[in-house]
Amino acid sequence: MKRFCLLAALLLTALAPSLAREVKKTVIAVETENSALVLLVQENGQVFNLHYGTRVGDAQQFLPMAVDSDDYNTASGLAYPATGGRFIGEPALHVKYADGTHNTELYYSGHSIEPRLGCITTSIRLDDPVTGLQVNLVYDAYQKENVIVTHSEIVNGGGRPVQLLNYASGALYLDADEYLLTHFHGAWAADMQLEHEWLGHDMKVIESRRGTQATQGNNPSFLLSLGTREFRENEGEVIAGALAWSGNFRLCFEQDAGHRLSVLAGISPFASAYPLAAGDTFVTPDFIYTWSDQGAGGASRNLHRWARKYSVYGGGEINPTLLNSWEGAYFNFTTETLLRMMDDAAGMGLEMFVLDDGWFGNDYPRNGDNAGLGDWEPNAQKLPEGIDYLARYAHRKGLKFGIWIEPEMANPQSNLAQAHPDWVVQSPGRDIYQGRNQWVLDLSNPEVEDFVFGIFDRTMQLAPHIDYIKWDCNRVIQSFGSPYLGAEQDRFYVEYTQGLYNVMRRIRDKYPKVIVQCCSSGGGRVDYGALRYCNEVWTSDNTDALSRVFIQYATNLIYPACVMGSHVSTVPNHQTGNVTPLKFRFDLACSGRLGMELQPKTLSAEERTLADRCISSYKQYRDLVFSGNVYRLASPYDGSYYGLMYVSEDKSRAVVFTYCIHYEPRNVGGKSFKLRGLDPSRTYRVTEQNVNRSCWWGNGQSFSGQFLSSGAFNPVLPQLYSSAVFLLEAE
Ligand code: GLA
């Protein structure tokens, strides 16, 4: 018997590669209107990434090309590199089999191309003839948007369980002389800090191991400027990419001696050797990427167009302006406080009131961040009339009504934590660490999933019509562990995020219309995974307009402006202590989804007039912010000014935002901005918003798009925090 097995194994080993070599050399082109990803199936069945970038005409011209065919090759550039065979680099796939072996060799066994509306899906099937493992590489090529979205389906076609040690969503292989990597790091109230890095030949890894709040440290996105050490906004080849996953992630950039760059994006394998039973399939999250020869601006516009149309929940719709109660009231409010805030919100022309933290908990009232999380019934002492009363009042005032929840968490001081200690993320016999006095609930447990869904569901029933939910998540996972998963802790991080998405899916099935803001101590969940279910994000807990210039500039490199919650708050700013003029705060907040987050009664009459004016003018042009194409005119990282504009798809209207963020000598005249994205042959009337006296000599007049793009547009922004907003309308 033993001898037979050995013989069979030898036979298989001998046969497998020859079976795999019997395929016809084939070129597979995944193309969009302006870009192409070209893959080559070699005669031995290995599939390689040949090209990603500009379209190449007939991709079949690549057919005679040979890849890594000699005895010294290391199989660099495989479309989905797996540990095993000749490949010795960082793998997209690394599998440990039941017999303890680690080798996988994937060979082509067919592909299909399926055109859909606006998108062509190419699926390539790869098989390991020895282990039975199978991978389907799926590429969705969004034609007009020039975006490719790829994911992998890993099927355990062998008869025994395996462990996935690496399971990236996809791999790119690029060929340029050099690469400038742009990525985003951060911390609480310092989200999305931009960093440029020229890539050397060592491996660069960008990772999150935070479990929840995965994006507050690093964001799962990047830009790569090709063939340059310079970040170029308007020209040159740039690839922008993002992973649609709200949990631990990992991006790897590895340059070989021939200056080719391998890019891998996927779930972080940290503590997550994922067990895959025989016959089971693991579907990775989406890796989204785009190529442009119009610099970072072109890459952003591609991603944004795709996101608004195909990815962000409710993308393309306008989310209402709002007053949020947090910085204006914190935990200290009564019904009366909130009613007066609603009066003020309605008076200023805002469209929604959002009741933030502090409204719930009776046995453990939520009067601070130390108690109540988990007990989601309205606090009868603070709000004896209930939520229904507040929502009805808002609606009578013509306002929509929104409310805050943080359903994944529990304070130890809550009925929930006492009733269900086993629902809390924890490791047996160890301390359960707190952050902001709270614990994380174990969303890898389906019972907890139900509970979390129930919180949302019950909150929606607190009033006949709740229009908006702010979903918060204020804690990372530390000392991880799931009582539910027992000995299978390797599943925890992946299944937590899957559990979160299961809940979100159920929410969307039942409540397709409710607007959901995804917040996680500010920008801890700014990713395309969460945005599939959420209409917008709370961009950062830092509401200082100067800090927001940098945060919003960077966020908007990857994510469209329609998702950026952007609020006017009081001064001195509660996070930074900075004092900025109200107009600067408004002008900046108006470049995203405008809101306010202060106690309106503290505004002077003059400030109220300005607020009314800014809110009303925003409503005239916000469709451009929500669905226009962004052109960045000046980077705050490069000098004293920040400038950006949004142009309608038909180029008939645009809004231009300009800001001074650092004092410049006055005798140099205004700052010249070259407007972009306009039709050079059309004439645009330029109207500055929110001022009696304009800071630009051409205000109120009409100019050709060509003239405005020449540098003649030079508003005078003489002081630190001078700012100006202009509406351009074609005649
Ligand atoms: C987090 C959010 C804030 C606010 C508070 C409430 O910090 O980011 O916007 O909702 O929680 O506790």
mmCIF file of N, CA and C in Angstrom, residues 279-361:
data_model
loop_
_atom_site.group_PDB
_atom_site.id
_atom_site.type_symbol
_atom_site.label_atom_id
_atom_site.label_comp_id
_atom_site.label_asym_id
_atom_site.label_seq_id
_atom_site.Cartn_x
_atom_site.Cartn_y
_atom_site.Cartn_z
ATOM 1 N N GLY A 279 -12.690 21.668 -0.761
ATOM 2 C CA GLY A 279 -13.875 22.091 -1.510
ATOM 3 C C GLY A 279 -14.278 23.533 -1.273
ATOM 4 N N ASP A 280 -13.685 24.187 -0.269
ATOM 5 C CA ASP A 280 -14.087 25.571 0.031
ATOM 6 C C ASP A 280 -13.357 26.586 -0.852
ATOM 7 N N THR A 281 -13.965 27.759 -0.942
ATOM 8 C CA THR A 281 -13.389 28.842 -1.754
ATOM 9 C C THR A 281 -13.182 30.070 -0.881
ATOM 10 N N PHE A 282 -12.056 30.713 -1.038
ATOM 11 C CA PHE A 282 -11.840 31.998 -0.372
ATOM 12 C C PHE A 282 -11.822 33.081 -1.439
ATOM 13 N N VAL A 283 -12.681 34.063 -1.265
ATOM 14 C CA VAL A 283 -12.734 35.165 -2.231
ATOM 15 C C VAL A 283 -12.048 36.368 -1.605
ATOM 16 N N THR A 284 -11.041 36.886 -2.263
ATOM 17 C CA THR A 284 -10.300 38.023 -1.704
ATOM 18 C C THR A 284 -11.071 39.313 -1.954
ATOM 19 N N PRO A 285 -10.733 40.355 -1.223
ATOM 20 C CA PRO A 285 -11.343 41.657 -1.530
ATOM 21 C C PRO A 285 -10.817 42.211 -2.854
ATOM 22 N N ASP A 286 -11.431 43.252 -3.329
ATOM 23 C CA ASP A 286 -11.045 43.856 -4.611
ATOM 24 C C ASP A 286 -9.797 44.723 -4.484
ATOM 25 N N PHE A 287 -8.929 44.588 -5.448
ATOM 26 C CA PHE A 287 -7.791 45.496 -5.622
ATOM 27 C C PHE A 287 -8.143 46.343 -6.846
ATOM 28 N N ILE A 288 -8.210 47.651 -6.606
ATOM 29 C CA ILE A 288 -8.690 48.587 -7.633
ATOM 30 C C ILE A 288 -7.483 49.373 -8.132
ATOM 31 N N TYR A 289 -7.304 49.489 -9.421
ATOM 32 C CA TYR A 289 -6.206 50.344 -9.891
ATOM 33 C C TYR A 289 -6.534 51.012 -11.214
ATOM 34 N N THR A 290 -5.803 52.087 -11.451
ATOM 35 C CA THR A 290 -5.991 52.842 -12.679
ATOM 36 C C THR A 290 -4.657 53.370 -13.141
ATOM 37 N N TRP A 291 -4.541 53.589 -14.422
ATOM 38 C CA TRP A 291 -3.322 54.179 -14.999
ATOM 39 C C TRP A 291 -3.708 55.446 -15.743
ATOM 40 N N SER A 292 -2.861 56.462 -15.646
ATOM 41 C CA SER A 292 -3.115 57.679 -16.408
ATOM 42 C C SER A 292 -1.795 58.260 -16.876
ATOM 43 N N ASP A 293 -1.785 58.912 -18.035
ATOM 44 C CA ASP A 293 -0.595 59.675 -18.424
ATOM 45 C C ASP A 293 -0.827 61.166 -18.179
ATOM 46 N N GLN A 294 -1.861 61.477 -17.433
ATOM 47 C CA GLN A 294 -2.165 62.870 -17.068
ATOM 48 C C GLN A 294 -1.800 63.134 -15.609
ATOM 49 N N GLY A 295 -0.749 62.489 -15.129
ATOM 50 C CA GLY A 295 -0.285 62.719 -13.773
ATOM 51 C C GLY A 295 -1.250 62.208 -12.714
ATOM 52 N N ALA A 296 -0.976 62.649 -11.472
ATOM 53 C CA ALA A 296 -1.815 62.210 -10.357
ATOM 54 C C ALA A 296 -3.242 62.682 -10.540
ATOM 55 N N GLY A 297 -3.396 63.854 -11.142
ATOM 56 C CA GLY A 297 -4.744 64.396 -11.371
ATOM 57 C C GLY A 297 -5.574 63.450 -12.222
ATOM 58 N N GLY A 298 -4.974 62.956 -13.302
ATOM 59 C CA GLY A 298 -5.691 62.035 -14.185
ATOM 60 C C GLY A 298 -6.065 60.756 -13.461
ATOM 61 N N ALA A 299 -5.129 60.249 -12.654
ATOM 62 C CA ALA A 299 -5.396 58.998 -11.923
ATOM 63 C C ALA A 299 -6.530 59.205 -10.921
ATOM 64 N N SER A 300 -6.500 60.339 -10.201
ATOM 65 C CA SER A 300 -7.581 60.610 -9.236
ATOM 66 C C SER A 300 -8.923 60.691 -9.951
ATOM 67 N N ARG A 301 -8.952 61.406 -11.045
ATOM 68 C CA ARG A 301 -10.235 61.576 -11.744
ATOM 69 C C ARG A 301 -10.790 60.232 -12.211
ATOM 70 N N ASN A 302 -9.914 59.347 -12.683
ATOM 71 C CA ASN A 302 -10.376 58.006 -13.079
ATOM 72 C C ASN A 302 -11.005 57.282 -11.892
ATOM 73 N N LEU A 303 -10.272 57.262 -10.770
ATOM 74 C CA LEU A 303 -10.788 56.553 -9.584
ATOM 75 C C LEU A 303 -12.104 57.151 -9.123
ATOM 76 N N HIS A 304 -12.155 58.477 -9.089
ATOM 77 C CA HIS A 304 -13.366 59.142 -8.588
ATOM 78 C C HIS A 304 -14.577 58.829 -9.467
ATOM 79 N N ARG A 305 -14.358 58.889 -10.793
ATOM 80 C CA ARG A 305 -15.472 58.604 -11.712
ATOM 81 C C ARG A 305 -16.001 57.197 -11.474
ATOM 82 N N TRP A 306 -15.053 56.265 -11.356
ATOM 83 C CA TRP A 306 -15.440 54.871 -11.121
ATOM 84 C C TRP A 306 -16.168 54.749 -9.780
ATOM 85 N N ALA A 307 -15.611 55.384 -8.760
ATOM 86 C CA ALA A 307 -16.177 55.254 -7.413
ATOM 87 C C ALA A 307 -17.594 55.804 -7.369
ATOM 88 N N ARG A 308 -17.791 56.958 -7.983
ATOM 89 C CA ARG A 308 -19.133 57.556 -7.934
ATOM 90 C C ARG A 308 -20.143 56.684 -8.664
ATOM 91 N N LYS A 309 -19.686 56.067 -9.761
ATOM 92 C CA LYS A 309 -20.646 55.316 -10.563
ATOM 93 C C LYS A 309 -20.832 53.883 -10.070
ATOM 94 N N TYR A 310 -19.757 53.245 -9.625
ATOM 95 C CA TYR A 310 -19.843 51.810 -9.382
ATOM 96 C C TYR A 310 -19.591 51.385 -7.941
ATOM 97 N N SER A 311 -19.055 52.260 -7.122
ATOM 98 C CA SER A 311 -18.550 51.728 -5.861
ATOM 99 C C SER A 311 -19.158 52.356 -4.609
ATOM 100 N N VAL A 312 -19.088 53.672 -4.492
ATOM 101 C CA VAL A 312 -19.586 54.326 -3.280
ATOM 102 C C VAL A 312 -21.100 54.161 -3.211
ATOM 103 N N TYR A 313 -21.611 53.806 -2.044
ATOM 104 C CA TYR A 313 -23.061 53.642 -1.902
ATOM 105 C C TYR A 313 -23.734 55.007 -2.128
ATOM 106 N N GLY A 314 -24.667 55.036 -3.047
ATOM 107 C CA GLY A 314 -25.358 56.297 -3.343
ATOM 108 C C GLY A 314 -24.452 57.309 -4.026
ATOM 109 N N GLY A 315 -23.343 56.856 -4.581
ATOM 110 C CA GLY A 315 -22.403 57.771 -5.253
ATOM 111 C C GLY A 315 -23.125 58.560 -6.333
ATOM 112 N N GLY A 316 -22.794 59.831 -6.446
ATOM 113 C CA GLY A 316 -23.463 60.650 -7.452
ATOM 114 C C GLY A 316 -24.675 61.370 -6.871
ATOM 115 N N GLU A 317 -25.199 60.868 -5.725
ATOM 116 C CA GLU A 317 -26.313 61.592 -5.090
ATOM 117 C C GLU A 317 -25.752 62.657 -4.156
ATOM 118 N N ILE A 318 -26.556 63.666 -3.900
ATOM 119 C CA ILE A 318 -26.082 64.744 -3.022
ATOM 120 C C ILE A 318 -26.484 64.454 -1.582
ATOM 121 N N ASN A 319 -25.530 64.432 -0.696
ATOM 122 C CA ASN A 319 -25.832 64.245 0.726
ATOM 123 C C ASN A 319 -26.066 65.612 1.366
ATOM 124 N N PRO A 320 -27.035 65.673 2.288
ATOM 125 C CA PRO A 320 -27.453 66.986 2.794
ATOM 126 C C PRO A 320 -26.399 67.688 3.653
ATOM 127 N N THR A 321 -26.466 69.010 3.661
ATOM 128 C CA THR A 321 -25.674 69.803 4.607
ATOM 129 C C THR A 321 -26.248 69.537 6.002
ATOM 130 N N LEU A 322 -25.450 69.704 7.018
ATOM 131 C CA LEU A 322 -25.952 69.314 8.343
ATOM 132 C C LEU A 322 -25.302 70.093 9.477
ATOM 133 N N LEU A 323 -25.982 70.044 10.610
ATOM 134 C CA LEU A 323 -25.371 70.473 11.874
ATOM 135 C C LEU A 323 -25.251 69.230 12.726
ATOM 136 N N ASN A 324 -24.020 68.930 13.159
ATOM 137 C CA ASN A 324 -23.781 67.781 14.041
ATOM 138 C C ASN A 324 -23.599 68.306 15.453
ATOM 139 N N SER A 325 -24.145 67.586 16.428
ATOM 140 C CA SER A 325 -24.168 68.117 17.804
ATOM 141 C C SER A 325 -22.843 67.961 18.562
ATOM 142 N N TRP A 326 -21.892 67.178 18.027
ATOM 143 C CA TRP A 326 -20.752 66.771 18.855
ATOM 144 C C TRP A 326 -19.960 67.941 19.422
ATOM 145 N N GLU A 327 -19.278 68.703 18.588
ATOM 146 C CA GLU A 327 -18.402 69.741 19.152
ATOM 147 C C GLU A 327 -19.182 70.895 19.776
ATOM 148 N N GLY A 328 -20.469 70.992 19.440
ATOM 149 C CA GLY A 328 -21.275 72.074 20.013
ATOM 150 C C GLY A 328 -21.874 71.709 21.356
ATOM 151 N N ALA A 329 -22.057 70.408 21.624
ATOM 152 C CA ALA A 329 -22.743 70.016 22.864
ATOM 153 C C ALA A 329 -22.033 68.875 23.600
ATOM 154 N N TYR A 330 -21.205 68.120 22.902
ATOM 155 C CA TYR A 330 -20.591 66.914 23.463
ATOM 156 C C TYR A 330 -21.664 66.086 24.183
ATOM 157 N N PHE A 331 -21.386 65.699 25.459
ATOM 158 C CA PHE A 331 -22.358 64.841 26.165
ATOM 159 C C PHE A 331 -23.401 65.663 26.934
ATOM 160 N N ASN A 332 -23.208 66.987 26.916
ATOM 161 C CA ASN A 332 -24.017 67.825 27.805
ATOM 162 C C ASN A 332 -25.188 68.466 27.075
ATOM 163 N N PHE A 333 -26.285 67.775 27.030
ATOM 164 C CA PHE A 333 -27.446 68.391 26.385
ATOM 165 C C PHE A 333 -28.728 67.883 27.020
ATOM 166 N N THR A 334 -29.770 68.637 26.756
ATOM 167 C CA THR A 334 -31.127 68.231 27.111
ATOM 168 C C THR A 334 -31.934 68.331 25.815
ATOM 169 N N THR A 335 -33.180 67.946 25.888
ATOM 170 C CA THR A 335 -34.031 68.104 24.702
ATOM 171 C C THR A 335 -33.986 69.553 24.228
ATOM 172 N N GLU A 336 -34.066 70.450 25.199
ATOM 173 C CA GLU A 336 -34.106 71.874 24.882
ATOM 174 C C GLU A 336 -32.857 72.311 24.089
ATOM 175 N N THR A 337 -31.684 71.870 24.552
ATOM 176 C CA THR A 337 -30.437 72.227 23.838
ATOM 177 C C THR A 337 -30.549 71.836 22.368
ATOM 178 N N LEU A 338 -31.040 70.609 22.161
ATOM 179 C CA LEU A 338 -31.068 70.083 20.794
ATOM 180 C C LEU A 338 -32.112 70.810 19.939
ATOM 181 N N LEU A 339 -33.245 71.123 20.548
ATOM 182 C CA LEU A 339 -34.283 71.835 19.777
ATOM 183 C C LEU A 339 -33.768 73.192 19.309
ATOM 184 N N ARG A 340 -33.066 73.865 20.209
ATOM 185 C CA ARG A 340 -32.557 75.197 19.823
ATOM 186 C C ARG A 340 -31.484 75.066 18.738
ATOM 187 N N MET A 341 -30.701 74.017 18.821
ATOM 188 C CA MET A 341 -29.692 73.810 17.757
ATOM 189 C C MET A 341 -30.394 73.555 16.421
ATOM 190 N N MET A 342 -31.504 72.808 16.506
ATOM 191 C CA MET A 342 -32.260 72.553 15.268
ATOM 192 C C MET A 342 -32.838 73.851 14.714
ATOM 193 N N ASP A 343 -33.353 74.684 15.607
ATOM 194 C CA ASP A 343 -33.884 75.985 15.146
ATOM 195 C C ASP A 343 -32.799 76.730 14.379
ATOM 196 N N ASP A 344 -31.616 76.753 14.992
ATOM 197 C CA ASP A 344 -30.516 77.494 14.364
ATOM 198 C C ASP A 344 -30.101 76.867 13.039
ATOM 199 N N ALA A 345 -30.052 75.532 13.031
ATOM 200 C CA ALA A 345 -29.648 74.849 11.792
ATOM 201 C C ALA A 345 -30.623 75.199 10.669
ATOM 202 N N ALA A 346 -31.906 75.108 10.996
ATOM 203 C CA ALA A 346 -32.914 75.411 9.975
ATOM 204 C C ALA A 346 -32.814 76.880 9.560
ATOM 205 N N GLY A 347 -32.586 77.741 10.554
ATOM 206 C CA GLY A 347 -32.479 79.182 10.278
ATOM 207 C C GLY A 347 -31.331 79.502 9.330
ATOM 208 N N MET A 348 -30.262 78.741 9.440
ATOM 209 C CA MET A 348 -29.097 79.023 8.576
ATOM 210 C C MET A 348 -29.213 78.364 7.201
ATOM 211 N N GLY A 349 -30.252 77.572 7.032
ATOM 212 C CA GLY A 349 -30.430 76.929 5.718
ATOM 213 C C GLY A 349 -29.789 75.556 5.629
ATOM 214 N N LEU A 350 -29.351 75.027 6.777
ATOM 215 C CA LEU A 350 -28.817 73.657 6.744
ATOM 216 C C LEU A 350 -29.980 72.678 6.556
ATOM 217 N N GLU A 351 -29.645 71.442 6.194
ATOM 218 C CA GLU A 351 -30.716 70.526 5.778
ATOM 219 C C GLU A 351 -30.919 69.325 6.698
ATOM 220 N N MET A 352 -30.023 69.179 7.691
ATOM 221 C CA MET A 352 -30.180 68.007 8.557
ATOM 222 C C MET A 352 -29.568 68.311 9.924
ATOM 223 N N PHE A 353 -30.128 67.676 10.925
ATOM 224 C CA PHE A 353 -29.527 67.743 12.264
ATOM 225 C C PHE A 353 -29.102 66.335 12.657
ATOM 226 N N VAL A 354 -27.865 66.208 13.129
ATOM 227 C CA VAL A 354 -27.367 64.888 13.540
ATOM 228 C C VAL A 354 -27.074 64.910 15.032
ATOM 229 N N LEU A 355 -27.788 64.048 15.738
ATOM 230 C CA LEU A 355 -27.566 63.902 17.178
ATOM 231 C C LEU A 355 -26.426 62.908 17.364
ATOM 232 N N ASP A 356 -25.316 63.409 17.882
ATOM 233 C CA ASP A 356 -24.123 62.572 18.035
ATOM 234 C C ASP A 356 -24.183 61.820 19.360
ATOM 235 N N ASP A 357 -23.057 61.405 19.853
ATOM 236 C CA ASP A 357 -22.912 60.605 21.066
ATOM 237 C C ASP A 357 -23.652 61.229 22.258
ATOM 238 N N GLY A 358 -24.048 60.358 23.225
ATOM 239 C CA GLY A 358 -24.552 60.866 24.505
ATOM 240 C C GLY A 358 -26.044 60.699 24.711
ATOM 241 N N TRP A 359 -26.765 60.108 23.770
ATOM 242 C CA TRP A 359 -28.242 60.083 23.852
ATOM 243 C C TRP A 359 -28.803 58.824 24.516
ATOM 244 N N PHE A 360 -27.947 57.871 24.917
ATOM 245 C CA PHE A 360 -28.455 56.547 25.305
ATOM 246 C C PHE A 360 -27.921 56.138 26.689
ATOM 247 N N GLY A 361 -28.398 54.960 27.148
ATOM 248 C CA GLY A 361 -27.932 54.405 28.423
ATOM 249 C C GLY A 361 -28.745 54.939 29.582
#
